[in-house]
């Protein structure tokens, strides 16, 4: 008899280290090295970073632990786990939001990942060597507004993503993550030291370390919260899905803390690598989505073997993007595979192709389709499709998802079940449990709600 909910055939992670690396591989990606620095630059630097840290460690930790627990208890995808833990209730809709968010996020994520691959090519072929730093923004804009080239790179990236997901969970992800995460840290350190020793680089350090609290508005707090969800892969069911491949003996609180520590460390390191360099080459912090692509090539050029480092950096960035992209695609694939009994390979290919097509609209919206403008609260001029997919998911879908996940864990799923799951049936000591209950049941949902309303100027 086939019983998909028993989970006898469900794959599990090979080891605790493998799981932590896979979850960190999901969390660490373009969100840390591309999105975090440019959002910090757009939102006033140090003040944004402080709010971000609070959001990541307080709210992020709480939501991540809830997601792991729901997934491991449910042993199913993001929608199926809710159905199993609260049968006959509409809570599965939380998972359905996640599946929708996965489509939107991976569509523009694939576009940016494509840019990183194009920059690998440009650094290998030397076409960025010796280019004066004030011409880098023009090169970047010329490339992303091109109607065909970015789409070709995006297609290559999506083929790689689908290929890994087709191969299954255990196969390559664990191994790759173990090699790549340390490599990224080493390269970022080199870039940081180079940036700090460039003349004028110190202005970047004070931009980060001297928070100007007058910059903090509801919009900035919402951006920081959205970034915490995005960077930690939360609110969308990614960590529910990864949690569903967990063995019962795993220590989830300590895994969550490790993942958040690694993710945050890399984001801050990226900030220290980029802002000093930015000020040294005389660019503005508010360069928007192109920041990394406009600033770093100028830094590489000042290094011995600069373009070699440039190539390595963009390769690592592309691979970090890949270990995140597979985790986004896996949310949808696990759902289709668990619920409709469709082969993993078939669902990965079909879903990957649909997401690619949505991504094409995001890529075109940078150039040929930039006249298409979507109204969005907080933006007077409206957003192009690329920014709309990004902001709608990070600022609305993920926070709402995170809020529902917390409320569900404490108030709907029988609380004693949730806490049993988190403490491995009481065998694990988790001293913060009372605090966690309070955070998940009351503080996190209220804070998220206030931040959401406030960020849209509805109140506050
Ligand atoms: N966290 C990844 C990054 O920082 C992106 C990502 C993976 C993600 N899975 C997610 C974002 C789920 C939101 C939700 O690049």
XYZ file of C-alpha atoms and ligand atoms in Angstrom:
475
model
C 0.000 0.000 0.000
C 1.224 3.449 -0.765
C 1.062 5.844 2.072
C 2.869 9.015 1.295
C 2.387 10.461 4.762
C 4.233 7.755 6.653
C 7.464 8.900 5.160
C 9.185 5.526 5.023
C 10.876 6.409 1.784
C 11.688 9.976 2.651
C 15.322 10.828 2.152
C 17.263 12.142 5.113
C 20.402 14.216 5.438
C 23.631 12.261 5.755
C 24.908 13.966 8.905
C 24.296 16.867 11.247
C 27.134 18.754 9.620
C 25.663 18.029 6.208
C 22.280 19.363 7.241
C 23.697 22.526 8.783
C 25.761 23.145 5.666
C 22.765 22.570 3.395
C 20.603 24.928 5.455
C 23.455 27.442 5.524
C 23.863 26.889 1.794
C 20.227 27.847 1.358
C 20.569 30.893 3.575
C 23.906 32.125 2.244
C 23.499 33.399 -1.260
C 22.843 36.511 -3.273
C 20.896 37.781 -0.285
C 24.121 38.208 1.673
C 26.553 39.478 -0.910
C 24.335 41.221 -3.464
C 21.126 42.262 -1.699
C 22.345 43.092 1.830
C 25.055 45.647 0.868
C 22.856 47.497 -1.595
C 19.901 47.660 0.788
C 22.204 48.915 3.535
C 23.530 51.494 1.087
C 20.028 52.605 0.068
C 18.753 52.725 3.655
C 21.424 54.682 5.469
C 24.163 52.166 6.339
C 24.872 51.464 10.012
C 21.385 52.107 11.308
C 19.932 49.633 8.833
C 22.536 47.047 9.809
C 21.669 47.299 13.510
C 17.966 46.824 12.857
C 18.836 43.943 10.580
C 20.871 42.193 13.290
C 18.046 42.504 15.797
C 15.548 41.155 13.284
C 17.786 38.225 12.331
C 18.649 37.076 15.834
C 15.302 37.627 17.555
C 12.632 37.156 14.911
C 14.715 35.080 12.508
C 15.754 32.545 15.107
C 12.190 32.117 16.307
C 10.755 31.601 12.840
C 13.539 29.251 11.781
C 13.014 27.010 14.777
C 9.260 26.894 14.131
C 9.905 25.960 10.500
C 12.332 23.157 11.363
C 9.882 21.780 13.932
C 6.877 21.862 11.593
C 8.840 20.180 8.820
C 10.383 17.481 10.951
C 7.100 16.667 12.663
C 5.193 16.685 9.378
C 7.822 14.839 7.321
C 6.221 16.441 4.293
C 6.492 19.506 2.054
C 5.438 22.996 3.188
C 1.748 22.511 2.398
C 1.549 18.839 3.366
C 3.159 19.377 6.759
C 0.510 21.926 7.763
C -2.237 19.584 6.566
C -0.817 16.731 8.530
C -0.374 18.673 11.770
C -3.737 20.463 11.598
C -6.012 18.357 9.423
C -9.216 19.925 8.208
C -8.115 23.504 8.938
C -7.176 26.191 6.405
C -3.625 26.503 7.771
C -2.184 24.775 4.714
C -2.735 28.124 2.991
C 0.399 29.345 4.802
C 2.346 26.761 2.832
C 0.536 27.742 -0.346
C 1.700 31.346 0.099
C 5.197 29.922 0.335
C 4.857 28.034 -2.905
C 3.690 31.236 -4.611
C 6.593 33.179 -3.102
C 8.992 30.519 -4.399
C 7.894 31.227 -7.977
C 8.391 34.962 -7.608
C 11.685 34.799 -5.728
C 13.372 32.247 -7.931
C 12.287 34.134 -11.045
C 14.305 37.275 -10.259
C 16.934 35.353 -8.305
C 17.751 33.382 -11.450
C 18.212 36.661 -13.326
C 20.734 38.031 -10.815
C 22.514 34.675 -10.661
C 22.775 34.901 -14.445
C 24.481 38.294 -14.072
C 27.063 36.766 -11.756
C 27.816 34.102 -14.350
C 28.164 36.733 -17.046
C 30.659 38.536 -14.795
C 32.631 35.318 -14.451
C 32.895 35.344 -18.215
C 33.801 39.037 -18.394
C 36.572 38.671 -15.816
C 37.945 35.527 -17.469
C 38.088 37.180 -20.860
C 39.647 40.283 -19.346
C 36.993 42.647 -20.673
C 36.815 44.390 -17.292
C 40.569 44.832 -16.821
C 41.809 48.373 -16.826
C 38.337 49.849 -17.161
C 38.179 53.148 -15.204
C 35.881 52.767 -12.214
C 33.479 55.451 -13.411
C 32.710 53.379 -16.479
C 31.731 50.243 -14.563
C 28.156 51.388 -13.857
C 27.618 52.016 -17.570
C 28.924 48.573 -18.484
C 26.658 46.961 -15.922
C 23.555 48.854 -17.010
C 24.335 48.179 -20.653
C 24.500 44.483 -19.921
C 21.362 44.077 -17.792
C 19.193 46.143 -20.123
C 20.233 44.055 -23.101
C 17.171 42.115 -24.332
C 18.866 38.761 -24.927
C 22.227 38.321 -23.184
C 21.073 38.259 -19.553
C 18.332 35.809 -20.500
C 20.847 33.385 -21.964
C 22.853 33.438 -18.721
C 19.675 33.100 -16.686
C 18.731 30.040 -18.755
C 22.113 28.438 -18.099
C 21.727 29.048 -14.375
C 18.211 27.595 -14.300
C 19.396 24.476 -16.140
C 22.052 23.947 -13.446
C 19.479 24.487 -10.687
C 17.037 22.013 -12.203
C 19.861 19.534 -12.793
C 20.806 19.439 -9.118
C 17.230 19.192 -7.901
C 16.613 16.319 -10.328
C 19.576 14.499 -8.791
C 17.950 14.536 -5.339
C 18.810 15.787 -1.888
C 21.868 13.974 -0.667
C 23.846 13.804 -3.891
C 25.905 16.946 -4.331
C 24.524 19.620 -2.047
C 26.140 18.530 1.197
C 29.547 18.019 -0.346
C 29.573 21.250 -2.334
C 28.478 23.342 0.601
C 31.287 22.048 2.795
C 33.919 23.239 0.311
C 32.299 26.424 -0.891
C 31.246 28.161 2.260
C 34.809 28.346 3.652
C 36.083 29.459 0.241
C 33.658 32.379 0.174
C 34.787 33.505 3.595
C 38.457 33.496 2.587
C 37.807 35.544 -0.568
C 35.668 38.047 1.304
C 38.440 38.512 3.859
C 40.953 39.233 1.106
C 38.596 41.776 -0.440
C 37.936 43.340 2.926
C 41.641 43.868 3.630
C 42.177 45.270 0.162
C 39.245 47.651 0.516
C 40.392 48.838 3.934
C 43.899 49.551 2.702
C 42.737 51.566 -0.302
C 43.092 55.288 0.102
C 39.791 56.754 1.245
C 38.432 53.359 2.186
C 37.978 54.315 5.784
C 34.924 56.401 4.969
C 33.221 53.075 4.262
C 33.968 51.827 7.746
C 32.401 54.859 9.372
C 29.412 54.506 7.043
C 28.864 51.067 8.601
C 29.899 51.741 12.180
C 28.431 55.190 12.739
C 24.719 54.629 12.600
C 22.650 57.705 11.915
C 19.474 56.913 13.808
C 17.602 59.771 12.229
C 17.558 57.590 9.110
C 15.336 54.980 10.710
C 11.770 55.093 9.452
C 9.025 52.502 9.178
C 10.147 51.829 5.635
C 13.721 51.155 6.709
C 12.599 48.766 9.448
C 10.388 46.902 6.990
C 13.262 46.654 4.527
C 15.509 45.248 7.287
C 12.899 42.737 8.406
C 12.215 41.656 4.820
C 15.944 41.249 4.306
C 16.239 39.091 7.441
C 13.544 36.768 6.088
C 15.066 36.745 2.631
C 18.611 36.141 3.768
C 17.672 33.410 6.240
C 15.349 31.712 3.715
C 12.373 32.119 6.040
C 8.644 32.582 5.733
C 8.345 30.519 2.589
C 8.597 26.923 3.730
C 12.211 26.360 2.653
C 13.221 25.464 6.185
C 10.025 23.421 6.617
C 10.996 21.446 3.529
C 14.629 21.039 4.633
C 13.406 20.185 8.154
C 11.312 17.392 6.693
C 14.521 15.615 5.683
C 15.801 15.751 9.276
C 16.316 12.819 11.584
C 14.568 12.896 14.937
C 17.817 13.038 16.906
C 18.965 16.380 15.462
C 19.415 19.345 17.818
C 17.307 21.960 16.037
C 17.862 24.996 18.289
C 21.620 24.727 17.997
C 21.418 24.110 14.228
C 19.245 27.194 13.794
C 21.649 29.312 15.828
C 24.608 28.084 13.777
C 22.906 28.806 10.465
C 21.960 32.317 11.555
C 25.456 33.015 12.872
C 27.064 31.921 9.596
C 24.601 33.797 7.435
C 24.887 37.030 9.385
C 28.669 36.798 9.584
C 28.924 36.545 5.816
C 26.531 39.450 5.233
C 28.504 41.724 7.555
C 31.774 40.602 5.994
C 30.359 41.463 2.572
C 29.477 44.922 3.875
C 33.043 45.451 5.076
C 34.371 44.217 1.757
C 32.174 46.525 -0.288
C 31.672 49.874 1.468
C 35.326 50.820 1.982
C 35.998 49.936 -1.655
C 32.968 51.920 -2.723
C 34.107 55.099 -1.035
C 37.677 54.575 -2.221
C 36.622 54.448 -5.883
C 34.302 57.408 -5.396
C 30.923 55.795 -6.012
C 27.739 56.509 -4.048
C 26.366 53.931 -1.560
C 22.912 54.148 -3.091
C 23.761 52.528 -6.415
C 20.888 50.073 -6.081
C 20.910 46.531 -7.387
C 24.136 46.972 -9.335
C 26.339 47.796 -6.356
C 28.441 44.623 -6.231
C 28.840 44.542 -9.991
C 29.902 48.177 -10.232
C 32.245 48.384 -7.281
C 34.124 45.127 -6.990
C 35.663 44.969 -10.476
C 37.456 48.242 -9.672
C 38.853 46.681 -6.495
C 39.998 43.556 -8.287
C 41.847 45.722 -10.756
C 44.021 47.122 -7.972
C 45.070 43.671 -6.765
C 47.926 41.650 -8.111
C 46.277 38.874 -10.129
C 43.157 41.007 -9.784
C 41.044 39.503 -12.503
C 41.926 36.057 -11.255
C 40.423 36.998 -7.891
C 37.534 38.565 -9.739
C 36.832 35.342 -11.558
C 37.028 33.294 -8.380
C 34.748 35.743 -6.586
C 32.015 35.666 -9.200
C 32.268 31.868 -9.486
C 31.777 31.562 -5.734
C 28.881 33.984 -5.867
C 27.256 31.971 -8.655
C 27.675 28.778 -6.658
C 26.350 30.371 -3.475
C 23.364 31.412 -5.576
C 23.013 27.856 -6.822
C 22.868 26.291 -3.347
C 20.117 28.808 -2.525
C 18.223 28.447 -5.795
C 17.939 24.683 -5.392
C 16.385 25.200 -1.958
C 13.769 27.514 -3.456
C 12.948 25.135 -6.310
C 12.846 22.233 -3.851
C 9.915 23.863 -2.021
C 7.741 23.549 -5.111
C 9.157 20.230 -6.275
C 8.699 18.558 -2.880
C 5.093 19.746 -2.859
C 4.289 18.384 -6.335
C 6.185 15.162 -5.701
C 4.618 14.434 -2.267
C 1.074 15.399 -3.141
C 0.609 14.329 -6.745
C 2.972 11.423 -6.951
C 4.788 12.879 -9.923
C 8.411 11.943 -10.586
C 10.922 14.387 -9.070
C 12.644 14.876 -12.412
C 9.462 15.706 -14.287
C 8.242 18.192 -11.738
C 11.668 19.861 -11.441
C 11.911 20.346 -15.191
C 8.373 21.662 -15.674
C 8.435 23.973 -12.648
C 11.946 25.143 -13.474
C 10.816 26.058 -16.976
C 7.772 28.000 -15.772
C 9.917 29.899 -13.287
C 12.412 30.641 -16.034
C 9.610 32.189 -18.111
C 8.495 34.403 -15.216
C 12.157 35.340 -14.785
C 12.337 36.425 -18.425
C 9.710 39.081 -17.679
C 11.865 40.238 -14.742
C 14.947 40.447 -16.940
C 13.129 42.309 -19.725
C 11.735 44.762 -17.190
C 15.280 46.077 -16.737
C 15.382 47.361 -20.302
C 12.869 46.787 -23.105
C 9.910 46.508 -20.721
C 10.863 49.197 -18.263
C 7.688 51.122 -19.118
C 5.620 48.460 -17.317
C 5.112 49.850 -13.848
C 3.311 48.144 -10.994
C 1.909 50.273 -8.174
C 3.392 49.377 -4.813
C 2.766 50.884 -1.379
C 5.632 53.113 -0.348
C 6.860 53.697 -3.887
C 5.488 56.788 -5.555
C 6.636 55.960 -9.065
C 5.693 52.279 -8.842
C 8.040 49.368 -9.512
C 9.220 47.547 -12.582
C 8.448 43.816 -12.676
C 11.852 42.800 -11.325
C 11.557 45.031 -8.265
C 7.922 44.129 -7.842
C 8.630 40.382 -7.602
C 11.448 41.148 -5.182
C 9.629 43.607 -2.929
C 6.236 41.922 -2.992
C 7.784 38.666 -1.837
C 10.354 40.017 0.648
C 8.255 42.770 2.172
C 4.816 41.141 2.098
C 4.724 37.395 1.457
C 7.706 36.366 3.610
C 6.813 38.426 6.697
C 3.182 37.298 6.548
C 4.369 33.722 6.081
C 6.697 34.046 9.075
C 3.951 35.520 11.222
C 1.524 32.708 10.372
C 4.210 30.070 10.972
C 4.824 31.424 14.498
C 1.132 31.720 15.323
C 0.497 28.234 14.031
C 3.287 26.679 16.092
C 2.171 28.096 19.409
C -1.577 28.488 19.114
C -2.795 25.887 16.651
C -0.471 22.949 16.540
C -0.943 21.634 20.080
C 1.762 23.586 21.928
C 2.950 20.555 23.868
C 3.558 18.844 20.510
C 5.620 21.729 19.224
C 7.770 21.814 22.327
C 8.170 18.046 22.343
C 9.392 18.274 18.785
C 11.871 21.045 19.595
C 13.300 19.283 22.660
C 13.380 15.859 20.975
C 10.720 14.538 23.344
C 12.215 16.232 26.349
C 15.642 14.648 25.971
C 17.280 17.872 24.872
C 17.805 20.732 27.218
C 16.849 23.988 25.599
C 17.035 26.551 28.363
C 15.406 29.238 26.281
C 12.188 27.317 25.755
C 9.976 29.623 27.860
C 11.416 32.636 26.090
C 10.919 30.938 22.766
C 7.219 30.311 23.508
C 6.782 33.944 24.367
C 8.672 35.096 21.279
C 6.879 32.787 18.835
C 3.442 33.132 20.355
C 3.342 36.841 21.077
C 6.345 39.025 20.331
C 7.259 37.931 16.808
C 3.716 38.026 15.375
C 2.975 41.425 16.901
C 6.297 42.927 15.847
C 5.899 41.631 12.311
C 2.377 42.986 12.080
C 3.371 46.421 13.353
C 6.363 46.577 11.052
C 4.226 45.591 8.070
C 1.544 48.170 8.747
C 4.025 50.842 9.669
C 6.209 50.175 6.633
C 3.254 50.843 4.392
C 2.338 53.973 6.264
C -0.941 52.444 7.425
C -0.151 53.250 10.987
C 2.629 54.806 12.977
N 18.460 33.030 1.459
C 18.905 33.016 0.109
C 19.864 34.174 -0.088
O 20.180 34.859 0.838
C 17.779 33.033 -0.888
C 16.695 32.077 -0.531
C 16.759 30.728 -0.527
C 15.407 32.414 -0.069
N 15.573 30.199 -0.093
C 14.737 31.213 0.199
C 14.785 33.620 0.144
C 13.462 31.235 0.716
C 13.510 33.620 0.646
C 12.849 32.445 0.955
O 20.324 34.424 -1.165
